[in-house]
Coordinates of C-alpha atoms in Angstrom, one line a residue:
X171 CA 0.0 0.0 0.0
X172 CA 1.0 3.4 -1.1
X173 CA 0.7 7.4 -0.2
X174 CA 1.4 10.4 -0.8
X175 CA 1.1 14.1 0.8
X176 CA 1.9 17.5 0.8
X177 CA 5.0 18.0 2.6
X178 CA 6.0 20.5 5.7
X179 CA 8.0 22.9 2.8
X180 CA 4.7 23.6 1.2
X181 CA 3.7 25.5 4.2
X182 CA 7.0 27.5 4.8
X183 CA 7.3 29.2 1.5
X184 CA 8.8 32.2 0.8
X185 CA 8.0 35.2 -1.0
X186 CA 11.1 34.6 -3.5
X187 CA 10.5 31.2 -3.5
X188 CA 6.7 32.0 -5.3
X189 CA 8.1 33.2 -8.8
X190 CA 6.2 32.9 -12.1
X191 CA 8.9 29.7 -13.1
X192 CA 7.8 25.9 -15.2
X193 CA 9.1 23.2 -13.6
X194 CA 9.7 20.3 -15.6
X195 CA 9.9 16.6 -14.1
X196 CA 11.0 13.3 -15.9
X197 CA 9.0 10.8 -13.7
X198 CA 9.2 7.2 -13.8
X199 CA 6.0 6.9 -12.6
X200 CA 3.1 5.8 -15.2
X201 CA -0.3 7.7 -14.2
X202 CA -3.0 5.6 -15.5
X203 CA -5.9 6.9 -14.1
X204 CA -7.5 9.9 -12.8
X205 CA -9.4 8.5 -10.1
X206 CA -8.0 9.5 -6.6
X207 CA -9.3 6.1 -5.2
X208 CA -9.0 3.6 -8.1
X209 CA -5.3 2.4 -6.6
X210 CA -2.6 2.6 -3.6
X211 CA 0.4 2.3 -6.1
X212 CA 2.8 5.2 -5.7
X213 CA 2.1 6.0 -9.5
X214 CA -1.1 7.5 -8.3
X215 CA -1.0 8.9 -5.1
X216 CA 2.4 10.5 -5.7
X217 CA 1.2 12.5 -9.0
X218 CA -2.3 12.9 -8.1
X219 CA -1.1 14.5 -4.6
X220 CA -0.7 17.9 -6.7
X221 CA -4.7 17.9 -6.7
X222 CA -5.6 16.9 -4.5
X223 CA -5.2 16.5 -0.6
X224 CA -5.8 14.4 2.8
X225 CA -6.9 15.3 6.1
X226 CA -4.1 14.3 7.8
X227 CA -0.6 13.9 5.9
X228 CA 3.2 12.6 7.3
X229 CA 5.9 14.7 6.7
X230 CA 9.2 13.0 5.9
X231 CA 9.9 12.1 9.4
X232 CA 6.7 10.1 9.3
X233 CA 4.9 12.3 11.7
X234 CA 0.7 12.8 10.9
X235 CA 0.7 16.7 10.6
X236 CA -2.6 19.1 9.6
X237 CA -3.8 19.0 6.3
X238 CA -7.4 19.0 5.8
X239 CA -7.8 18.5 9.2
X240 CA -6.5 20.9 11.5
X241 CA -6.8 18.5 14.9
X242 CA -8.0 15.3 15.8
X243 CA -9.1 14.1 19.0
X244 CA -10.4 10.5 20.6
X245 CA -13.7 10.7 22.3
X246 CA -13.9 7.5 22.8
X247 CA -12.6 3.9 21.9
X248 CA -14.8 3.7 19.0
X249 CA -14.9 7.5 18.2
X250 CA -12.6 10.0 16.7
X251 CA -13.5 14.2 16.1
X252 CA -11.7 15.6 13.3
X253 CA -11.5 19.1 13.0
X254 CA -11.6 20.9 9.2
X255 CA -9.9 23.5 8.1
X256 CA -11.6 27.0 7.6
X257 CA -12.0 28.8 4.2
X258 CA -10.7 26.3 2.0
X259 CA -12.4 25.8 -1.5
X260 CA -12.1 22.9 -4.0
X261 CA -10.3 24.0 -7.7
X262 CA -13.9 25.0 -9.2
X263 CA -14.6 27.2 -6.1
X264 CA -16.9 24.9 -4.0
X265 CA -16.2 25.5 -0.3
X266 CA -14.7 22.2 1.6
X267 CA -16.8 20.8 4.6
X268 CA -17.5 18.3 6.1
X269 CA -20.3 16.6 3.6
X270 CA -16.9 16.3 1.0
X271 CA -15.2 13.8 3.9
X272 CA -18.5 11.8 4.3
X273 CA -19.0 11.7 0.8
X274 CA -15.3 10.5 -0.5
X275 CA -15.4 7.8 2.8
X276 CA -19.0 6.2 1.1
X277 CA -17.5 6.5 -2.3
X278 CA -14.2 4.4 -0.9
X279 CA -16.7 1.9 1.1
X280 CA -19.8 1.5 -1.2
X281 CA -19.5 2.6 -4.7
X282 CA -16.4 1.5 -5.8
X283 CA -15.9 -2.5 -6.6
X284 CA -12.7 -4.7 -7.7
X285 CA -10.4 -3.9 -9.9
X286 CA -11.0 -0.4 -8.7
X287 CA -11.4 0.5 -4.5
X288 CA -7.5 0.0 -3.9
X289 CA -8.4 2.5 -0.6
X290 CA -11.1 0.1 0.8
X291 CA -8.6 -1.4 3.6
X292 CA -8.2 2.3 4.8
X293 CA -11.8 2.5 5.3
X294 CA -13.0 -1.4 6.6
X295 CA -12.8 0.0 10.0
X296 CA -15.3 3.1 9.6
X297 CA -18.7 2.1 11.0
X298 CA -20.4 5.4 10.3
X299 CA -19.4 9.1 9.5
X300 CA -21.5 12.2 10.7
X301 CA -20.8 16.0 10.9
X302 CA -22.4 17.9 14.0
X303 CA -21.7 20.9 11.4
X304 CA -19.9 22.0 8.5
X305 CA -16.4 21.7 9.7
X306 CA -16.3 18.7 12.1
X307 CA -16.6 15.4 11.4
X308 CA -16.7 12.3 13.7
X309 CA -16.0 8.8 12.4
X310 CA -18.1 5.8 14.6
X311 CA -15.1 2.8 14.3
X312 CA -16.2 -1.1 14.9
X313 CA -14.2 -1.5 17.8
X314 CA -11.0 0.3 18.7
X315 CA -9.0 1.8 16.4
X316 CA -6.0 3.8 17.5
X317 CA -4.4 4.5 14.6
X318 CA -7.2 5.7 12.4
X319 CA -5.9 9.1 12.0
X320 CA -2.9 6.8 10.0
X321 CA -5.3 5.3 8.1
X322 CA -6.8 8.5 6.9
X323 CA -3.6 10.1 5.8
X324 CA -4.0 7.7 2.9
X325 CA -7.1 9.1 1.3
X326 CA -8.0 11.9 -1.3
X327 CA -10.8 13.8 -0.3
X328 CA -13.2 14.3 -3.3
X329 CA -15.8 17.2 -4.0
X330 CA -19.4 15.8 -3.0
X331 CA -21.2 15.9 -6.4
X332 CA -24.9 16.7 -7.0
X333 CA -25.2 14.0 -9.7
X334 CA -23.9 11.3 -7.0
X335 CA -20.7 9.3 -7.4
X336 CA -18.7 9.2 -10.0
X337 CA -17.0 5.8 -11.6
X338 CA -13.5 5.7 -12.8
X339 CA -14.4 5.5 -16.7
X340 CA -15.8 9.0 -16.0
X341 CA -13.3 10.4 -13.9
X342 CA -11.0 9.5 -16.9
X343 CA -12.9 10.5 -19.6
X344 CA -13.3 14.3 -19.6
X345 CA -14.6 14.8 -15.9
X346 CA -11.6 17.4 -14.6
X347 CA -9.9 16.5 -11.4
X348 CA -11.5 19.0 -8.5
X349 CA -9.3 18.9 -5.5
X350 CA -8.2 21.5 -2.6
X351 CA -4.7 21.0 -4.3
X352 CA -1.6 23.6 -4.5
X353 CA -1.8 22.7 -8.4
X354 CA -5.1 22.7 -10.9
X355 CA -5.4 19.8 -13.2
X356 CA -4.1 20.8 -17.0
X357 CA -4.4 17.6 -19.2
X358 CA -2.9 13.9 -19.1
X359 CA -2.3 11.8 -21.7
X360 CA -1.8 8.0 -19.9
X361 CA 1.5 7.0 -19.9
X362 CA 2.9 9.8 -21.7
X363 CA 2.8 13.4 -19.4
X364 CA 0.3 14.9 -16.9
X365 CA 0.1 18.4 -16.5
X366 CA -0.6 21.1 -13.9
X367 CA -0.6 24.7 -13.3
X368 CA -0.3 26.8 -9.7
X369 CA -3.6 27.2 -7.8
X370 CA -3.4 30.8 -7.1
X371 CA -6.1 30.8 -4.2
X372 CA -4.6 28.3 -2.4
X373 CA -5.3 27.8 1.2
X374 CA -1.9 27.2 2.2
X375 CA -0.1 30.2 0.4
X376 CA 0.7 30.7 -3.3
X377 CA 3.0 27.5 -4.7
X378 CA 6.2 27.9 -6.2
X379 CA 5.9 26.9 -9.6
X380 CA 4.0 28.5 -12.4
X381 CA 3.2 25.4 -14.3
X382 CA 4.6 22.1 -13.9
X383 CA 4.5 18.9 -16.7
X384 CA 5.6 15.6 -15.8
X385 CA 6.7 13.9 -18.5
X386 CA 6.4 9.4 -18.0
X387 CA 10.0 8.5 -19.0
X388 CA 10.0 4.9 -17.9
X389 CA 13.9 4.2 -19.2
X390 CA 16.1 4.9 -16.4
X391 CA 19.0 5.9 -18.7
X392 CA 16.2 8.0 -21.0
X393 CA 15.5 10.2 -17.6
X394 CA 19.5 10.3 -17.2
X395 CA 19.5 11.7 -20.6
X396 CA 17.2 14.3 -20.3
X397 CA 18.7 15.9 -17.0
X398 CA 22.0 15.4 -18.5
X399 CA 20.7 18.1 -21.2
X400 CA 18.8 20.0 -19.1
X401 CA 15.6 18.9 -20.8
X402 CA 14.1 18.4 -17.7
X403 CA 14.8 20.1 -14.1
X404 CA 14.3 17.0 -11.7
X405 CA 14.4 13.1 -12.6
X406 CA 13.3 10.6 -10.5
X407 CA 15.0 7.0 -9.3
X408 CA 18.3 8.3 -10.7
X409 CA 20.2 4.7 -10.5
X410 CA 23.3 5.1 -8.6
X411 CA 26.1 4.4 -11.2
X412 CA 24.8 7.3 -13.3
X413 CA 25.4 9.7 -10.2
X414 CA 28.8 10.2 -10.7
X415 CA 27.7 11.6 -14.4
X416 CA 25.5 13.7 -13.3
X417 CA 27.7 15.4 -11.0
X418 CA 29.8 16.0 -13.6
X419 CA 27.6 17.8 -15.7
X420 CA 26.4 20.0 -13.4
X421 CA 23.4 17.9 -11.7
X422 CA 22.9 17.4 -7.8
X423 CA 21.4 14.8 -6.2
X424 CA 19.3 14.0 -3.2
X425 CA 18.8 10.5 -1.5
X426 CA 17.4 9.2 1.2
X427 CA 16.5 5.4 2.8
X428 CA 13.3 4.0 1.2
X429 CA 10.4 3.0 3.5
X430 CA 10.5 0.0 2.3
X431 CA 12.8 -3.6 2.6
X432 CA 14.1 -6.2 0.2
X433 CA 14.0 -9.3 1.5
X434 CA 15.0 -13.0 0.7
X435 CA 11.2 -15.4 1.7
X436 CA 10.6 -18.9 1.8
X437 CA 7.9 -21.2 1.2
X438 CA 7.2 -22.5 4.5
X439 CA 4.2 -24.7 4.1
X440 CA 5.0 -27.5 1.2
X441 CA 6.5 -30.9 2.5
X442 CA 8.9 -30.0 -0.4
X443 CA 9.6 -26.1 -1.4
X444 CA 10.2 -25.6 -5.4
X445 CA 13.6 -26.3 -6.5
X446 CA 15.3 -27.6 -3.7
X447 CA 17.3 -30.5 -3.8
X448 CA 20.4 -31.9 -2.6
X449 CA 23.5 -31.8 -4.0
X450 CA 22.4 -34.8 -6.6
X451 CA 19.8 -32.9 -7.8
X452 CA 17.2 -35.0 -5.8
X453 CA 14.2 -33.4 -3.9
X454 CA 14.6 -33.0 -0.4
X455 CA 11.9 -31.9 2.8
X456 CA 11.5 -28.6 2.5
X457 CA 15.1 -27.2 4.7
X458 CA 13.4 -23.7 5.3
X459 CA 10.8 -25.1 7.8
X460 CA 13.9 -25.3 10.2
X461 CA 14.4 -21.7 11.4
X462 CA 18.3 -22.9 12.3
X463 CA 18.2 -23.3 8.4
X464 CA 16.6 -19.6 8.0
X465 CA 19.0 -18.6 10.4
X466 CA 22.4 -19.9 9.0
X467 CA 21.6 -18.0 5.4
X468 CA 20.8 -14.8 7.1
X469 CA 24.6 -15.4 8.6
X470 CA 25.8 -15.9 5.3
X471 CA 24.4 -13.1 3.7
X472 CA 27.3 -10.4 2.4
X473 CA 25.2 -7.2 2.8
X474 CA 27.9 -4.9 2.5
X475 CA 29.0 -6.2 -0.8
X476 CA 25.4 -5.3 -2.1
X477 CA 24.9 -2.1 -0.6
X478 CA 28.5 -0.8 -1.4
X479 CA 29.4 -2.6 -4.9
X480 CA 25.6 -3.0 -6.3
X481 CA 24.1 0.3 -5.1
X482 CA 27.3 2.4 -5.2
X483 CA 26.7 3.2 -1.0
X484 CA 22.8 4.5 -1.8
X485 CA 21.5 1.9 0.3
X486 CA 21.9 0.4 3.9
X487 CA 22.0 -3.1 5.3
X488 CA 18.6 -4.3 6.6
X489 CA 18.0 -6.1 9.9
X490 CA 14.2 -5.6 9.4
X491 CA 11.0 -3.8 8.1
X492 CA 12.0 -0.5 7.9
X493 CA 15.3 1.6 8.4
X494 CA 16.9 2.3 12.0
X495 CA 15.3 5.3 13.5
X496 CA 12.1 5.4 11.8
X497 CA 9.1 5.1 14.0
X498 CA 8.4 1.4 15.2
X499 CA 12.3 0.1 14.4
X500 CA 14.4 -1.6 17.0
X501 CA 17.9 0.2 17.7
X502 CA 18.8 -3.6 18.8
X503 CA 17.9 -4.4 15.3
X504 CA 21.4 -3.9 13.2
X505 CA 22.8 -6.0 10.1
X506 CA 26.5 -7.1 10.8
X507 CA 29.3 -8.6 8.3
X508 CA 29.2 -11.9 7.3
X509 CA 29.6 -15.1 9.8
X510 CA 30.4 -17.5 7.3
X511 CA 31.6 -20.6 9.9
X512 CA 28.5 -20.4 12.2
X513 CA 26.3 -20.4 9.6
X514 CA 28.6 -23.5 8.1
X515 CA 28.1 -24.9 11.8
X516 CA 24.2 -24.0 12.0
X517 CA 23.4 -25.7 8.8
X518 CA 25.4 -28.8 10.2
X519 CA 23.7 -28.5 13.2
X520 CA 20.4 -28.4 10.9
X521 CA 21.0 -31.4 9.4
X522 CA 22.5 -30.1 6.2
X523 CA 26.9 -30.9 6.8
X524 CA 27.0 -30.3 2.8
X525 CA 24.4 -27.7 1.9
X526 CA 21.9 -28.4 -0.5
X527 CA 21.2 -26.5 -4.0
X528 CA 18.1 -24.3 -4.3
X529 CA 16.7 -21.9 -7.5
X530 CA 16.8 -18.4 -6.1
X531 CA 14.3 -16.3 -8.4
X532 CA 13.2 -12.5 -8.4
X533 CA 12.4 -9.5 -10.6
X534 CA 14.8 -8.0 -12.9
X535 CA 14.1 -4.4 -13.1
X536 CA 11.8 -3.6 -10.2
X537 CA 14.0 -2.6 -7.7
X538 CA 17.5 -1.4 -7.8
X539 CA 19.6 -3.7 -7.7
X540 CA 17.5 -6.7 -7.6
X541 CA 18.7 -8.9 -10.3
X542 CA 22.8 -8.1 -9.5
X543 CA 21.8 -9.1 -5.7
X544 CA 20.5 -12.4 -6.7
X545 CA 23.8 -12.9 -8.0
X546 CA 25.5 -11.6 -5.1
X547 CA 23.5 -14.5 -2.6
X548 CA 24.4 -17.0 -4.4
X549 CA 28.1 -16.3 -3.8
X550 CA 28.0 -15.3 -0.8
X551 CA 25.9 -19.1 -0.3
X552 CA 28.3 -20.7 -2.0
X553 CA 31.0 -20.2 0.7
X554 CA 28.1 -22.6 3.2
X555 CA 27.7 -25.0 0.9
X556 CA 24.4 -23.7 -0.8
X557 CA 24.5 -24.0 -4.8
X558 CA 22.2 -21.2 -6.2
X559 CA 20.6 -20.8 -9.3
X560 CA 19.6 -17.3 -9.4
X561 CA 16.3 -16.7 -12.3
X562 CA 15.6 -13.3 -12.7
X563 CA 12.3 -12.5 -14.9
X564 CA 10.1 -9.6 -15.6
X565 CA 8.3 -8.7 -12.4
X566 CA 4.9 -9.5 -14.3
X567 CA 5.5 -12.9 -14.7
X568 CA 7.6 -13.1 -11.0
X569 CA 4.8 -12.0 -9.3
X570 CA 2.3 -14.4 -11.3
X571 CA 4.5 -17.9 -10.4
X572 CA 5.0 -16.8 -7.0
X573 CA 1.4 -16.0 -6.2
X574 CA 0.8 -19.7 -7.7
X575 CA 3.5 -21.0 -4.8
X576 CA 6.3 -22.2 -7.9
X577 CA 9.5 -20.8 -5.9
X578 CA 10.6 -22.1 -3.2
X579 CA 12.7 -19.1 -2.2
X580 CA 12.5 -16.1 -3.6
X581 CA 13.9 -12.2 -3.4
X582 CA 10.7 -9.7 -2.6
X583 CA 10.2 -6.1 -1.7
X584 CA 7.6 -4.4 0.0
X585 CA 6.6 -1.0 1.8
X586 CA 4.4 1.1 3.5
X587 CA 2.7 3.8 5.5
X588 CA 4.4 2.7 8.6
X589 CA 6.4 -0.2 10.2
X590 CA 3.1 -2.0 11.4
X591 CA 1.5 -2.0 7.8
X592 CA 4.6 -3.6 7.2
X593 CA 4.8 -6.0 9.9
X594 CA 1.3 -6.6 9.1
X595 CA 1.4 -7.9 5.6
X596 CA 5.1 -9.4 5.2
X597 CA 5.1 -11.2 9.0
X598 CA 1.5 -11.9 10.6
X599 CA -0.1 -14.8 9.6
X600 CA -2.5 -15.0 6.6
X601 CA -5.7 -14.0 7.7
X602 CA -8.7 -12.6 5.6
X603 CA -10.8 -10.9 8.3
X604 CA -7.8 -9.1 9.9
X605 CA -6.7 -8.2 6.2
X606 CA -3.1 -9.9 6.9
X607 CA -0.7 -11.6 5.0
X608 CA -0.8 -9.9 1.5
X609 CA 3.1 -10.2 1.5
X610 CA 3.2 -13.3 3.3
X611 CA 3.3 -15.7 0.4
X612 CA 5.7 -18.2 2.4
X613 CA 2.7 -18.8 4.8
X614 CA 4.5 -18.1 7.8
X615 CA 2.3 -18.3 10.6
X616 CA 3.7 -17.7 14.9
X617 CA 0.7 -17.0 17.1
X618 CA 3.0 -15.2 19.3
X619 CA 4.1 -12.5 16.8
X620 CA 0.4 -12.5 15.8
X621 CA -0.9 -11.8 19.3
X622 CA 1.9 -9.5 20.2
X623 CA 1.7 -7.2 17.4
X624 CA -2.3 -6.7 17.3
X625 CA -1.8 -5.5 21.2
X626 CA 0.8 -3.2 19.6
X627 CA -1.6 -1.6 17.3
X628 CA -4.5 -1.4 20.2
X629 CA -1.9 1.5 21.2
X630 CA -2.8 5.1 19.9
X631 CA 0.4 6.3 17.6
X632 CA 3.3 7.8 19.3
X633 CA 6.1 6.6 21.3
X634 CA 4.8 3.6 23.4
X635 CA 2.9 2.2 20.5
X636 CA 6.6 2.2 18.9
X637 CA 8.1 0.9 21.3
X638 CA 5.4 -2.4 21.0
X639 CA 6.3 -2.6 17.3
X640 CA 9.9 -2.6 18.1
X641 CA 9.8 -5.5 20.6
X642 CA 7.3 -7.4 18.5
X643 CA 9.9 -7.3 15.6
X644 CA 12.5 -8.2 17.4
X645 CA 10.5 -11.2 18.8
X646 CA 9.9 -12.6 14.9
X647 CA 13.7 -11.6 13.6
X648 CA 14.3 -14.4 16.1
X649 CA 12.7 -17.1 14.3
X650 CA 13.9 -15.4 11.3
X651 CA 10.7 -15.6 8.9
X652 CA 12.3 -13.4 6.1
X653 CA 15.9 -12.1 5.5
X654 CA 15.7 -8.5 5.4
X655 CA 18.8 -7.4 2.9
X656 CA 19.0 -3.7 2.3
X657 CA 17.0 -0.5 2.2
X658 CA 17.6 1.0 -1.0
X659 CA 18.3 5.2 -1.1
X660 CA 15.8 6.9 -3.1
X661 CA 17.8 8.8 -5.4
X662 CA 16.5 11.9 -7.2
X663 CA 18.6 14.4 -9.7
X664 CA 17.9 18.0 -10.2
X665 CA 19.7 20.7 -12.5
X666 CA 20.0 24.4 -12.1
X667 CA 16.9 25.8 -11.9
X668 CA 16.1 24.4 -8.6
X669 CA 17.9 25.2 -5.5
X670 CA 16.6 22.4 -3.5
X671 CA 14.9 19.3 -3.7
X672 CA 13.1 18.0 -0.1
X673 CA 13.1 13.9 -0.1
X674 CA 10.5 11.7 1.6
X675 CA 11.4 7.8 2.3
X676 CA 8.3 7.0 0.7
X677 CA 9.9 8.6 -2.7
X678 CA 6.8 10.6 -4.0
X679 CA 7.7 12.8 -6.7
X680 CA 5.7 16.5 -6.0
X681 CA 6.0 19.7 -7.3
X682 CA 5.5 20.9 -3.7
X683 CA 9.3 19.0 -2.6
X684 CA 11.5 21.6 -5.1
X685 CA 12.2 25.1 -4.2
X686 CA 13.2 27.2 -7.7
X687 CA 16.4 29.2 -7.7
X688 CA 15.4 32.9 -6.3
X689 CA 15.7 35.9 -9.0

């Protein structure tokens, strides 16, 4: 799951900073629909965030700040107050109240169906909506639910419309995008460029850029090539071996550690995982229900070769969901070097003196640096005894065999809001009426973790709910249900015309992060 918001510089702008200026963005993100609640991928909620806005938004420390909303309060376990904000107006001059909230949560929760209604998890927990008056709103929860004002930070709110709602094929088809956005909708052309221009009346002071177009470059080394020229002023997931280029021509860059993780996962619940065998080549019982096995190749892991040689140092090593020092990490948590004769003696110890040989398979292209670290574990396995076969394929048809259980081990990635979303799909058991286990294609299942990390979300957000995620993730790293490898750097490039470029670990791509070079 995937969001995006405006962030804390959008509200501290200057007057020099506000200059009649185009700003022109080479986005690897494909925008292929207009409808604010058709999808959670990044692709929409990081363009469509020019539009339109939340009630509640994190800033790049991952702290809910005022959007919409300008406070929130619990009255009770099953109640929240929000508070709206005064004298804002939707891009066709509507005022915002609170009959806009109600109407985009009943859009989310009954109007929209599969494929479309990405936001629908958001919602599951809303009993009932109601507004005592035009700018407060109170939502009615089915049980407790302490970290709603999280949940909310994930949704658009839409115009109410007299002709009721409307369905994606007319959002897309000539119905104009009417948010409370810094930016007014232009024109899009799906997969090609989506344009905006500055909302001059908006609530939170006048944005910096005149008009901005983002033009869908999908080719990393075609977005290289147009900030190399200065075709474009910003570029987005710059890979790291072009950054030395770039410098050289002029460019800077910003990076910082995705919210996110790549892992190695196993299949955990066949007698005999997918393309394991001994060293003959025969089938074997699945090795990976043994955590002493799971154990021994997270030992044998070289992290640092990945992280410095594959992703040129714009990465770190992982030791779980999300990196140190975000909200609901463990500081007790950190990767080390490779311990290549305990996990020798742990696989021993297993049952396994020789190894055994496994297929290794993951996407080639998703992530950076995915296909070279497949590579990269299998040598570093190779020194315990563990023959790899790394098969790298198009994420399309990776993510089609491995939803069908054909791997046996495979490398993943995933992300999200925050460290329990996280923990919540990748860890806790599968489990349809708690909406768990949308990661957990291994089938990894410990009560335990389960019980201890639905007590930690009973807690509303801040510190002590943090420090409940942190011990609950250290609790499952012990049993060792996924090797966490690295947190890849979001890496952006921008040229001369901007002075600065704000980054977010969730690695939206907004007008509202770059400040123009004053005149």
């Amino acid at each position: 799951m995937a969001t995006a918001a405006v962030l804390t510089a959008l509200f501290t702008m200057t007057p020099s900073a506000a200059s009649a200026q185009e700003l022109r963005i080479a986005t690897s993100y494909k925008l292929m629909t207009l409808d604010p609640h058709y999808s959670t991928l990044n692709e929409n909620s990081s363009l469509l965030s020019q539009v339109y806005e939340r009630l509640v938004y994190q800033d790049e420390k991952f702290d809910l700040k005022p959007g919409l909303a300008v406070s929130w309060r619990r009255l009770s376990d099953t109640k929240w107050e929000f508070k709206l904000r005064d004298n804002v107006r939707f891009h066709d001059g509507s005022p915002f109240t609170a009959q806009d909230v109600i109407y985009t949560t009943e859009r989310i929760q009954n109007f929209l169906k599969p494929p479309s209604g990405g936001f629908q998890p958001y919602t599951k927990a809303i009993k009932s909506v109601t507004a005592p008056d035009p700018l407060t709103v109170v939502f009615e929860t089915s049980g407790s639910q302490p970290a709603l004002p999280l949940s909310l930070s994930s949704i658009f709110i839409m115009a109410k419309s007299a002709s009721g709602f409307k369905t994606a094929d007319e959002l897309n088809s000539g119905a104009v995008p009417n948010g409370t956005g810094p930016y007014r909708f232009k024109s899009w052309r799906s997969g090609e460029f989506f344009e905006v221009v500055r909302n001059e009346d908006y609530w939170g002071g006048k944005p910096s850029w005149s008009d901005v177009t983002f033009r869908i470059v999908e080719s990393p080394a075609a977005r290289v090539a147009a900030l190399s020229t200065n075709d474009v002023d910003i570029a987005d997931f710059i890979p790291a071996r072009d950054v030395p280029s770039l410098k050289q021509r002029g460019a800077k860059i910003a990076n910082i550690a995705a919210a996110r993780v790549n892992f190695v996962q196993f299949d955990m619940v066949n007698d005999k995982a997918p393309g394991v065998t001994d060293k003959a080549g025969a089938p074997i019982p699945n090795p990976f229900r043994d955590p002493k096995v799971r154990q021994a190749l997270s030992m044998a892991v070289d992290r640092g070769v990945i992280v410095e040689k594959i992703l040129s140092g714009f990465g770190t090593a992982a030791a779980q969901v999300f990196p140190n020092g975000l909200p609901g990490t463990s500081a007790n948590l950190v990767a080390g070097p490779p311990r290549y004769p305990e996990a020798k003696a742990l696989l021993a110890e297993a049952g396994y003196p020789n190894g055994f040989n496994v297929v290794l398979a993951g996407p080639a292209g998703r992530y950076p640096g995915d296909a070279e670290s497949l590579q990269a574990i299998a040598q570093s396995w190779a020194r315990v005894g563990v023959g790899v076969q790394p098969v790298a394929v198009p994420f399309s048809v990776f993510n089609t065999k491995r939803s069908a259980g054909e791997y046996g081990i495979w490398y993943g990635g995933g992300s999200g809001e925050s460290a329990d979303i996280v923990l919540d799909a990748l860890l806790a058991s599968v489990n349809a009426e708690r909406g768990t286990g949308a990661l957990n294609y291994g089938k990894y299942s410990n009560p335990a973790f389960d019980d201890m990390l639905i007590k930690a979300e009973t807690i509303e957000v801040g510190p002590d709910r943090d420090k409940a995620l942190a011990a609950a993730t250290e609790f499952a790293m012990r049993d060792q249900p996924v090797i966490p490898l690295y947190h890849f750097d979001h890496v952006f490039g921008y040229g001369s015309r901007v002075a600065s470029y704000v980054m977010h670990p969730r690695g939206w791509t907004t007008a509202m992060q770059a400040t123009p070079v004053a005149k």
